[in-house]
């Protein structure tokens, strides 16, 4: 995470996400998957092919791509289908876009009710016998049962969570890095899924995104760094107010 | 007017004018090795982060240093910082103070300036790479016995007062940075932190506590810490590499 300053002098915190060897693996049509839209399987980081089972290797062999650590599905419309085997780059996103980021949160193991659900516990003194971090009552008398989904101690973390509506401030095309506003679930160097935002406020926000994706062997020559309009670039002189 | 023409040499003829030997200028500045100073925020901390992140951050930091000069300074030097402020007169604010702490790594590096203005102690945290900073001048470049001068909050106010209109003290490039071995006198206890305890390792206070209290403070000493190998972080090679990289980029 890094600080970033705008032209008006405000400071924002930014997370760096690296796009490392992403390839499109497979195309699943609407009828095959049974969903509303067709799907594209995309694979992430490259990993050695030897320590995994043979069945999963088939997908990679057909796409002609080294073995990936993580495979995710993206729902795509029919006009955005990409041929399996194309690499995906950070330039697929542009500064000013809004993005949702999904990842597995940091695993905290078996945790009590105060840390996991934020219960208040009991006082430390005034005669409390062996009761300082317990949940207290778990149901009423009339219910005569404990409801399903009651908040109780258990394994915390290591589940998929999404942060919605994160602004993309800057893109580094040379090293394939996306600078995304705010924090992102997951530990350092964990695998993360980045999608266009589903929030209704940002539905029409994208103007001229690279569609269906940014192809490296195409005609476009992008500069090494793409900045949002409001970012203070370090090549400019210091900010002054008039 | 030269009298050499009148001198008669041993063979009777006037001697030809011999000019005096040219003086050889030895520039002592170039002789002494260039002092290597790498700002502490360039050194990456130990951790699981990808070194690519530090490389990219360093590029941004060097880019900012090319446009705006961030001078060399240490904890204990007196600085004057002008920041842009939309609500101030002339849209700029100037603050003079002694640097008591330098923290943070990378672009978020900070330093704290302390001064006592009209009997009120004031400390301001500045970010080195904040674009609102217009100028950083070093009024007096010197080091102190400690890396962290937070104990000045509990010291007598005369040790933290500095004249706002102080003239910059000149410092020659090739000289060593002077170490101010000042021992500071403290206000009566209680202090904000128990500075006599060995975990803070403070050498710049003149403790006027009774011997018994000093001995009791040594109870909290951890003599095994200096032998702990897991805490060792040898930064000499990393520093050299980064220093070379930074200097090359800055010269361009």
PDB file of N, CA and C in Angstrom, chain B residues 54-100:
ATOM      1  N   UNK B  54       8.987  -2.050  -3.889  1.00  0.00           N
ATOM      2  CA  UNK B  54       9.953  -1.064  -3.401  1.00  0.00           C
ATOM      3  C   UNK B  54      10.667  -0.389  -4.563  1.00  0.00           C
ATOM      4  N   UNK B  55      10.911  -1.149  -5.625  1.00  0.00           N
ATOM      5  CA  UNK B  55      11.572  -0.578  -6.785  1.00  0.00           C
ATOM      6  C   UNK B  55      10.711   0.507  -7.414  1.00  0.00           C
ATOM      7  N   UNK B  56       9.421   0.225  -7.544  1.00  0.00           N
ATOM      8  CA  UNK B  56       8.519   1.201  -8.170  1.00  0.00           C
ATOM      9  C   UNK B  56       8.360   2.417  -7.279  1.00  0.00           C
ATOM     10  N   UNK B  57       8.296   2.187  -5.951  1.00  0.00           N
ATOM     11  CA  UNK B  57       8.184   3.321  -5.035  1.00  0.00           C
ATOM     12  C   UNK B  57       9.428   4.196  -5.106  1.00  0.00           C
ATOM     13  N   UNK B  58      10.601   3.541  -5.234  1.00  0.00           N
ATOM     14  CA  UNK B  58      11.854   4.305  -5.303  1.00  0.00           C
ATOM     15  C   UNK B  58      11.890   5.152  -6.551  1.00  0.00           C
ATOM     16  N   UNK B  59      11.344   4.619  -7.655  1.00  0.00           N
ATOM     17  CA  UNK B  59      11.307   5.415  -8.892  1.00  0.00           C
ATOM     18  C   UNK B  59      10.516   6.690  -8.665  1.00  0.00           C
ATOM     19  N   UNK B  60       9.348   6.558  -7.987  1.00  0.00           N
ATOM     20  CA  UNK B  60       8.532   7.735  -7.709  1.00  0.00           C
ATOM     21  C   UNK B  60       9.265   8.713  -6.801  1.00  0.00           C
ATOM     22  N   UNK B  61       9.981   8.184  -5.785  1.00  0.00           N
ATOM     23  CA  UNK B  61      10.685   9.047  -4.844  1.00  0.00           C
ATOM     24  C   UNK B  61      11.799   9.815  -5.552  1.00  0.00           C
ATOM     25  N   UNK B  62      12.530   9.119  -6.437  1.00  0.00           N
ATOM     26  CA  UNK B  62      13.616   9.778  -7.175  1.00  0.00           C
ATOM     27  C   UNK B  62      13.041  10.844  -8.089  1.00  0.00           C
ATOM     28  N   UNK B  63      11.888  10.537  -8.696  1.00  0.00           N
ATOM     29  CA  UNK B  63      11.231  11.501  -9.580  1.00  0.00           C
ATOM     30  C   UNK B  63      10.901  12.777  -8.817  1.00  0.00           C
ATOM     31  N   UNK B  64      10.400  12.631  -7.592  1.00  0.00           N
ATOM     32  CA  UNK B  64      10.068  13.806  -6.794  1.00  0.00           C
ATOM     33  C   UNK B  64      11.325  14.564  -6.394  1.00  0.00           C
ATOM     34  N   UNK B  65      12.403  13.818  -6.078  1.00  0.00           N
ATOM     35  CA  UNK B  65      13.638  14.488  -5.665  1.00  0.00           C
ATOM     36  C   UNK B  65      14.270  15.256  -6.795  1.00  0.00           C
ATOM     37  N   UNK B  66      13.998  14.847  -8.042  1.00  0.00           N
ATOM     38  CA  UNK B  66      14.581  15.597  -9.163  1.00  0.00           C
ATOM     39  C   UNK B  66      13.942  16.967  -9.261  1.00  0.00           C
ATOM     40  N   UNK B  67      12.627  17.023  -8.940  1.00  0.00           N
ATOM     41  CA  UNK B  67      11.929  18.301  -9.091  1.00  0.00           C
ATOM     42  C   UNK B  67      12.115  19.166  -7.840  1.00  0.00           C
ATOM     43  N   UNK B  68      12.138  18.526  -6.680  1.00  0.00           N
ATOM     44  CA  UNK B  68      12.141  19.267  -5.418  1.00  0.00           C
ATOM     45  C   UNK B  68      13.307  18.762  -4.592  1.00  0.00           C
ATOM     46  N   UNK B  69      14.105  19.678  -4.059  1.00  0.00           N
ATOM     47  CA  UNK B  69      15.299  19.248  -3.346  1.00  0.00           C
ATOM     48  C   UNK B  69      14.974  18.881  -1.904  1.00  0.00           C
ATOM     49  N   UNK B  70      15.215  17.608  -1.534  1.00  0.00           N
ATOM     50  CA  UNK B  70      15.057  17.212  -0.133  1.00  0.00           C
ATOM     51  C   UNK B  70      16.458  17.084   0.431  1.00  0.00           C
ATOM     52  N   UNK B  71      16.863  18.002   1.324  1.00  0.00           N
ATOM     53  CA  UNK B  71      18.257  18.004   1.767  1.00  0.00           C
ATOM     54  C   UNK B  71      18.539  16.883   2.760  1.00  0.00           C
ATOM     55  N   UNK B  72      19.836  16.686   2.998  1.00  0.00           N
ATOM     56  CA  UNK B  72      20.245  15.675   3.967  1.00  0.00           C
ATOM     57  C   UNK B  72      20.050  16.257   5.352  1.00  0.00           C
ATOM     58  N   UNK B  73      19.394  15.527   6.238  1.00  0.00           N
ATOM     59  CA  UNK B  73      19.273  16.001   7.610  1.00  0.00           C
ATOM     60  C   UNK B  73      19.135  14.800   8.525  1.00  0.00           C
ATOM     61  N   UNK B  74      19.420  15.021   9.793  1.00  0.00           N
ATOM     62  CA  UNK B  74      19.366  13.949  10.774  1.00  0.00           C
ATOM     63  C   UNK B  74      18.450  14.351  11.916  1.00  0.00           C
ATOM     64  N   UNK B  75      18.201  13.394  12.814  1.00  0.00           N
ATOM     65  CA  UNK B  75      17.412  13.714  13.993  1.00  0.00           C
ATOM     66  C   UNK B  75      18.263  14.608  14.880  1.00  0.00           C
ATOM     67  N   UNK B  76      17.796  15.798  15.200  1.00  0.00           N
ATOM     68  CA  UNK B  76      18.580  16.737  15.981  1.00  0.00           C
ATOM     69  C   UNK B  76      18.967  17.961  15.187  1.00  0.00           C
ATOM     70  N   UNK B  77      18.730  17.933  13.856  1.00  0.00           N
ATOM     71  CA  UNK B  77      19.025  19.138  13.065  1.00  0.00           C
ATOM     72  C   UNK B  77      17.812  20.047  13.095  1.00  0.00           C
ATOM     73  N   UNK B  78      18.099  21.342  12.880  1.00  0.00           N
ATOM     74  CA  UNK B  78      17.025  22.330  12.937  1.00  0.00           C
ATOM     75  C   UNK B  78      16.617  22.657  11.516  1.00  0.00           C
ATOM     76  N   UNK B  79      15.323  22.494  11.225  1.00  0.00           N
ATOM     77  CA  UNK B  79      14.816  22.680   9.857  1.00  0.00           C
ATOM     78  C   UNK B  79      13.757  23.767   9.834  1.00  0.00           C
ATOM     79  N   UNK B  80      13.571  24.362   8.647  1.00  0.00           N
ATOM     80  CA  UNK B  80      12.464  25.291   8.405  1.00  0.00           C
ATOM     81  C   UNK B  80      11.700  24.765   7.212  1.00  0.00           C
ATOM     82  N   UNK B  81      10.387  24.533   7.383  1.00  0.00           N
ATOM     83  CA  UNK B  81       9.579  23.930   6.317  1.00  0.00           C
ATOM     84  C   UNK B  81       8.493  24.912   5.916  1.00  0.00           C
ATOM     85  N   UNK B  82       8.358  25.192   4.597  1.00  0.00           N
ATOM     86  CA  UNK B  82       7.240  26.044   4.110  1.00  0.00           C
ATOM     87  C   UNK B  82       6.260  25.132   3.393  1.00  0.00           C
ATOM     88  N   UNK B  83       4.982  25.159   3.852  1.00  0.00           N
ATOM     89  CA  UNK B  83       3.932  24.354   3.231  1.00  0.00           C
ATOM     90  C   UNK B  83       2.908  25.262   2.593  1.00  0.00           C
ATOM     91  N   UNK B  84       2.227  24.768   1.564  1.00  0.00           N
ATOM     92  CA  UNK B  84       1.152  25.532   0.930  1.00  0.00           C
ATOM     93  C   UNK B  84      -0.118  25.308   1.720  1.00  0.00           C
ATOM     94  N   UNK B  85      -0.832  26.348   2.010  1.00  0.00           N
ATOM     95  CA  UNK B  85      -2.065  26.234   2.798  1.00  0.00           C
ATOM     96  C   UNK B  85      -3.087  27.192   2.212  1.00  0.00           C
ATOM     97  N   UNK B  86      -4.285  26.708   1.830  1.00  0.00           N
ATOM     98  CA  UNK B  86      -5.246  27.613   1.201  1.00  0.00           C
ATOM     99  C   UNK B  86      -5.791  28.657   2.166  1.00  0.00           C
ATOM    100  N   UNK B  87      -5.694  28.400   3.497  1.00  0.00           N
ATOM    101  CA  UNK B  87      -6.324  29.325   4.443  1.00  0.00           C
ATOM    102  C   UNK B  87      -5.336  30.266   5.094  1.00  0.00           C
ATOM    103  N   UNK B  88      -4.063  30.177   4.758  1.00  0.00           N
ATOM    104  CA  UNK B  88      -3.078  31.045   5.419  1.00  0.00           C
ATOM    105  C   UNK B  88      -2.866  32.303   4.601  1.00  0.00           C
ATOM    106  N   UNK B  89      -2.335  33.357   5.262  1.00  0.00           N
ATOM    107  CA  UNK B  89      -1.980  34.583   4.547  1.00  0.00           C
ATOM    108  C   UNK B  89      -0.813  34.256   3.636  1.00  0.00           C
ATOM    109  N   UNK B  90      -0.792  34.757   2.406  1.00  0.00           N
ATOM    110  CA  UNK B  90       0.241  34.433   1.415  1.00  0.00           C
ATOM    111  C   UNK B  90       0.210  32.967   1.027  1.00  0.00           C
ATOM    112  N   UNK B  91      -0.855  32.258   1.455  1.00  0.00           N
ATOM    113  CA  UNK B  91      -1.055  30.861   1.050  1.00  0.00           C
ATOM    114  C   UNK B  91       0.128  29.971   1.404  1.00  0.00           C
ATOM    115  N   UNK B  92       1.007  30.368   2.314  1.00  0.00           N
ATOM    116  CA  UNK B  92       2.153  29.527   2.671  1.00  0.00           C
ATOM    117  C   UNK B  92       2.400  29.635   4.165  1.00  0.00           C
ATOM    118  N   UNK B  93       2.820  28.503   4.776  1.00  0.00           N
ATOM    119  CA  UNK B  93       3.072  28.498   6.218  1.00  0.00           C
ATOM    120  C   UNK B  93       4.516  28.090   6.438  1.00  0.00           C
ATOM    121  N   UNK B  94       5.211  28.797   7.331  1.00  0.00           N
ATOM    122  CA  UNK B  94       6.605  28.437   7.596  1.00  0.00           C
ATOM    123  C   UNK B  94       6.724  28.005   9.047  1.00  0.00           C
ATOM    124  N   UNK B  95       7.373  26.869   9.292  1.00  0.00           N
ATOM    125  CA  UNK B  95       7.562  26.382  10.662  1.00  0.00           C
ATOM    126  C   UNK B  95       9.009  25.977  10.837  1.00  0.00           C
ATOM    127  N   UNK B  96       9.591  26.450  11.959  1.00  0.00           N
ATOM    128  CA  UNK B  96      10.989  26.139  12.268  1.00  0.00           C
ATOM    129  C   UNK B  96      10.990  25.230  13.485  1.00  0.00           C
ATOM    130  N   UNK B  97      11.802  24.190  13.476  1.00  0.00           N
ATOM    131  CA  UNK B  97      11.833  23.319  14.645  1.00  0.00           C
ATOM    132  C   UNK B  97      12.973  22.327  14.557  1.00  0.00           C
ATOM    133  N   UNK B  98      13.174  21.610  15.655  1.00  0.00           N
ATOM    134  CA  UNK B  98      14.207  20.581  15.678  1.00  0.00           C
ATOM    135  C   UNK B  98      13.554  19.259  15.306  1.00  0.00           C
ATOM    136  N   UNK B  99      14.240  18.477  14.481  1.00  0.00           N
ATOM    137  CA  UNK B  99      13.676  17.202  14.061  1.00  0.00           C
ATOM    138  C   UNK B  99      13.850  16.204  15.190  1.00  0.00           C
ATOM    139  N   UNK B 100      12.752  15.671  15.746  1.00  0.00           N
ATOM    140  CA  UNK B 100      12.899  14.741  16.859  1.00  0.00           C
ATOM    141  C   UNK B 100      12.742  13.293  16.429  1.00  0.00           C
TER     142      UNK B 100
END
